[in-house]
Amino acid sequence: MRVIFIGPPGAGKGTQAEKMVAKYKLAHLSTGDMLRAARDAKTEIGVEAEKYMSSGQLVPDDVIIGVISERLKQPDCAAGCLLDGFPRTTAQAEALDKMLAENASKLDVVLELRVPDEELYKRLSGRGRADDKPEVIKERLVAYNNQTSPLLDYYGKKGLLKTVDGLGTVDDIFIRIEKILDEYAV
């Protein structure tokens, strides 16, 4: 099963992704985690990515696509994967379609975790990460809405998009996710 997980910063994607990966035995491809690890390890991509991340901007497509392309070739992705934080733009989605087609595979479903903006601000400001300052939060949500929202259209037209209400307890939200993913589980 190949799943894309879309949602704004603070929607709870990380928490729900852990539960999905455990239940459905998927490789977890979190661009945020991969980029933070590269930044912390001071790799070439990490140093480049930090320039954008520290100001709340999205990392450029070519950097992200390179990271994902290499990761999809790893053996643990053969049985299925959860793409968390990628794609973020229509150009990235098109690049992903091409990567998957080259490997004779396809997406099964695109999950959107939807949470109202006021709830996102409340959640993000309480997290305490360095990139969760109020001005950076605002910039990240604006970037998300401007650049990522067109993906909902893109995948909606392909019939792959399913929206999940991101309000409620962690378990309530996961039950909603399971109802969708159980259809695709082998």
CSV table of C-alpha atoms in Angstrom, one decimal:
chain,number,residue,atom,x,y,z
A,1,MET,CA,0.0,0.0,0.0
A,2,ARG,CA,1.3,3.4,-1.0
A,3,VAL,CA,-0.2,6.3,0.9
A,4,ILE,CA,0.4,10.1,0.9
A,5,PHE,CA,-0.4,11.9,4.1
A,6,ILE,CA,-1.3,15.6,3.7
A,7,GLY,CA,-2.0,18.1,6.4
A,8,PRO,CA,-0.9,21.4,7.7
A,9,PRO,CA,1.8,21.8,10.3
A,10,GLY,CA,0.4,20.9,13.7
A,11,ALA,CA,-2.4,18.7,12.3
A,12,GLY,CA,-1.0,15.6,14.1
A,13,LYS,CA,0.4,13.9,11.1
A,14,GLY,CA,3.5,12.6,13.0
A,15,THR,CA,1.4,11.0,15.7
A,16,GLN,CA,-1.0,9.4,13.3
A,17,ALA,CA,1.8,8.4,10.9
A,18,GLU,CA,3.4,6.3,13.7
A,19,LYS,CA,0.2,4.5,14.3
A,20,MET,CA,-0.3,3.8,10.5
A,21,VAL,CA,3.3,2.6,10.1
A,22,ALA,CA,2.9,0.2,13.0
A,23,LYS,CA,-0.5,-1.2,12.0
A,24,TYR,CA,0.0,-1.5,8.2
A,25,LYS,CA,3.8,-2.2,8.2
A,26,LEU,CA,4.7,0.7,6.0
A,27,ALA,CA,8.0,2.4,5.5
A,28,HIS,CA,7.7,5.9,6.9
A,29,LEU,CA,9.0,8.6,4.6
A,30,SER,CA,8.8,11.8,6.5
A,31,THR,CA,10.5,14.6,4.7
A,32,GLY,CA,10.5,16.7,7.8
A,33,ASP,CA,12.4,14.0,9.8
A,34,MET,CA,14.7,13.3,6.8
A,35,LEU,CA,15.5,17.0,6.4
A,36,ARG,CA,16.0,17.6,10.2
A,37,ALA,CA,18.3,14.6,10.4
A,38,ALA,CA,20.3,15.9,7.3
A,39,ARG,CA,20.5,19.3,8.9
A,40,ASP,CA,21.7,17.9,12.3
A,41,ALA,CA,24.2,15.7,10.5
A,42,LYS,CA,25.4,18.8,8.5
A,43,THR,CA,25.1,17.0,5.2
A,44,GLU,CA,25.2,19.1,2.0
A,45,ILE,CA,21.4,18.7,1.6
A,46,GLY,CA,20.9,19.5,5.3
A,47,VAL,CA,22.9,22.7,5.2
A,48,GLU,CA,21.0,23.8,2.1
A,49,ALA,CA,17.7,22.9,3.6
A,50,GLU,CA,18.4,24.7,6.9
A,51,LYS,CA,18.5,28.0,5.0
A,52,TYR,CA,14.9,27.6,4.1
A,53,MET,CA,13.6,25.8,7.2
A,54,SER,CA,14.8,28.4,9.7
A,55,SER,CA,12.8,31.1,8.0
A,56,GLY,CA,9.6,29.0,7.6
A,57,GLN,CA,10.0,28.6,3.8
A,58,LEU,CA,9.5,25.3,2.0
A,59,VAL,CA,12.7,23.5,0.9
A,60,PRO,CA,13.0,23.7,-3.0
A,61,ASP,CA,11.6,20.9,-5.1
A,62,ASP,CA,14.9,19.7,-6.5
A,63,VAL,CA,16.3,19.1,-3.0
A,64,ILE,CA,13.2,17.3,-1.7
A,65,ILE,CA,12.7,15.2,-4.9
A,66,GLY,CA,16.3,14.0,-4.7
A,67,VAL,CA,15.9,12.9,-1.1
A,68,ILE,CA,12.6,11.1,-1.8
A,69,SER,CA,13.9,9.5,-5.0
A,70,GLU,CA,16.8,7.9,-3.2
A,71,ARG,CA,14.6,6.8,-0.3
A,72,LEU,CA,12.0,5.1,-2.5
A,73,LYS,CA,14.7,2.9,-3.9
A,74,GLN,CA,15.4,1.4,-0.4
A,75,PRO,CA,14.2,-2.3,0.1
A,76,ASP,CA,11.8,-1.4,2.9
A,77,CYS,CA,9.7,0.6,0.5
A,78,ALA,CA,9.0,-2.4,-1.8
A,79,ALA,CA,6.1,-3.6,0.4
A,80,GLY,CA,4.5,-0.1,0.8
A,81,CYS,CA,5.2,3.3,2.2
A,82,LEU,CA,3.6,6.3,3.9
A,83,LEU,CA,4.8,9.6,2.3
A,84,ASP,CA,4.5,12.2,5.1
A,85,GLY,CA,5.2,15.8,4.0
A,86,PHE,CA,5.7,14.9,0.3
A,87,PRO,CA,4.6,16.0,-2.1
A,88,ARG,CA,3.9,19.5,-1.1
A,89,THR,CA,3.4,21.0,-4.6
A,90,THR,CA,1.8,19.9,-7.8
A,91,ALA,CA,5.3,19.8,-9.4
A,92,GLN,CA,6.4,17.4,-6.6
A,93,ALA,CA,3.3,15.3,-7.2
A,94,GLU,CA,4.1,15.1,-10.9
A,95,ALA,CA,7.7,14.1,-10.1
A,96,LEU,CA,6.4,11.4,-7.7
A,97,ASP,CA,4.0,10.1,-10.4
A,98,LYS,CA,6.9,9.7,-12.7
A,99,MET,CA,9.1,8.0,-10.1
A,100,LEU,CA,6.4,5.5,-9.2
A,101,ALA,CA,5.7,4.8,-12.9
A,102,GLU,CA,9.4,4.1,-13.5
A,103,ASN,CA,9.2,1.5,-10.8
A,104,ALA,CA,5.9,0.1,-12.1
A,105,SER,CA,4.0,1.1,-9.0
A,106,LYS,CA,1.2,3.5,-8.1
A,107,LEU,CA,-0.4,5.4,-5.2
A,108,ASP,CA,-3.4,3.8,-3.5
A,109,VAL,CA,-4.8,6.7,-1.5
A,110,VAL,CA,-4.1,10.3,-0.5
A,111,LEU,CA,-5.2,11.1,3.1
A,112,GLU,CA,-5.8,14.7,4.0
A,113,LEU,CA,-5.9,15.4,7.8
A,114,ARG,CA,-8.0,18.5,8.1
A,115,VAL,CA,-7.8,20.8,11.2
A,116,PRO,CA,-9.1,24.4,11.5
A,117,ASP,CA,-6.4,27.1,11.5
A,118,GLU,CA,-7.3,28.4,15.0
A,119,GLU,CA,-6.7,24.9,16.4
A,120,LEU,CA,-3.4,24.6,14.5
A,121,TYR,CA,-2.1,27.8,16.1
A,122,LYS,CA,-3.0,26.5,19.5
A,123,ARG,CA,-1.3,23.2,18.9
A,124,LEU,CA,1.9,24.6,17.3
A,125,SER,CA,2.5,27.3,19.9
A,126,GLY,CA,2.4,24.7,22.6
A,127,ARG,CA,5.0,22.4,21.0
A,128,GLY,CA,8.2,24.3,21.9
A,129,ARG,CA,10.2,23.5,18.7
A,130,ALA,CA,12.6,26.2,17.5
A,131,ASP,CA,10.6,26.5,14.3
A,132,ASP,CA,7.3,27.1,16.1
A,133,LYS,CA,7.6,30.8,16.9
A,134,PRO,CA,4.4,32.8,16.1
A,135,GLU,CA,5.8,34.5,13.0
A,136,VAL,CA,7.3,31.2,11.7
A,137,ILE,CA,4.0,29.4,12.4
A,138,LYS,CA,2.1,32.0,10.4
A,139,GLU,CA,4.6,31.8,7.5
A,140,ARG,CA,4.4,28.0,7.5
A,141,LEU,CA,0.6,28.0,7.4
A,142,VAL,CA,0.5,30.6,4.6
A,143,ALA,CA,3.1,28.5,2.6
A,144,TYR,CA,1.0,25.4,3.2
A,145,ASN,CA,-2.2,27.0,2.0
A,146,ASN,CA,-0.7,28.6,-1.0
A,147,GLN,CA,1.5,25.7,-2.2
A,148,THR,CA,0.0,22.5,-0.9
A,149,SER,CA,-3.7,23.1,-1.2
A,150,PRO,CA,-3.6,22.7,-5.0
A,151,LEU,CA,-2.6,19.1,-4.3
A,152,LEU,CA,-6.1,18.5,-2.9
A,153,ASP,CA,-7.5,19.4,-6.4
A,154,TYR,CA,-4.8,17.4,-8.2
A,155,TYR,CA,-5.5,14.2,-6.2
A,156,GLY,CA,-9.2,14.8,-6.0
A,157,LYS,CA,-9.4,14.8,-9.8
A,158,LYS,CA,-7.5,11.5,-9.9
A,159,GLY,CA,-10.1,10.0,-7.4
A,160,LEU,CA,-7.4,9.3,-4.8
A,161,LEU,CA,-8.2,11.9,-2.1
A,162,LYS,CA,-9.9,11.1,1.2
A,163,THR,CA,-10.4,13.7,3.9
A,164,VAL,CA,-10.1,12.8,7.6
A,165,ASP,CA,-11.4,15.1,10.4
A,166,GLY,CA,-8.3,15.9,12.5
A,167,LEU,CA,-10.2,17.0,15.6
A,168,GLY,CA,-10.8,14.7,18.6
A,169,THR,CA,-8.6,12.3,20.5
A,170,VAL,CA,-5.7,10.5,18.9
A,171,ASP,CA,-7.6,7.3,18.9
A,172,ASP,CA,-10.8,8.8,17.5
A,173,ILE,CA,-8.8,10.2,14.6
A,174,PHE,CA,-7.0,6.9,14.0
A,175,ILE,CA,-10.3,5.0,13.9
A,176,ARG,CA,-11.4,7.4,11.0
A,177,ILE,CA,-8.0,6.7,9.2
A,178,GLU,CA,-8.4,2.9,9.7
A,179,LYS,CA,-11.8,2.9,8.1
A,180,ILE,CA,-10.2,4.3,4.9
A,181,LEU,CA,-6.9,2.4,4.9
A,182,ASP,CA,-8.5,-1.0,5.7
A,183,GLU,CA,-9.9,-1.0,2.2
A,184,TYR,CA,-6.4,-0.9,0.7
A,185,ALA,CA,-4.7,-3.3,3.2
A,186,VAL,CA,-3.6,-6.6,1.7
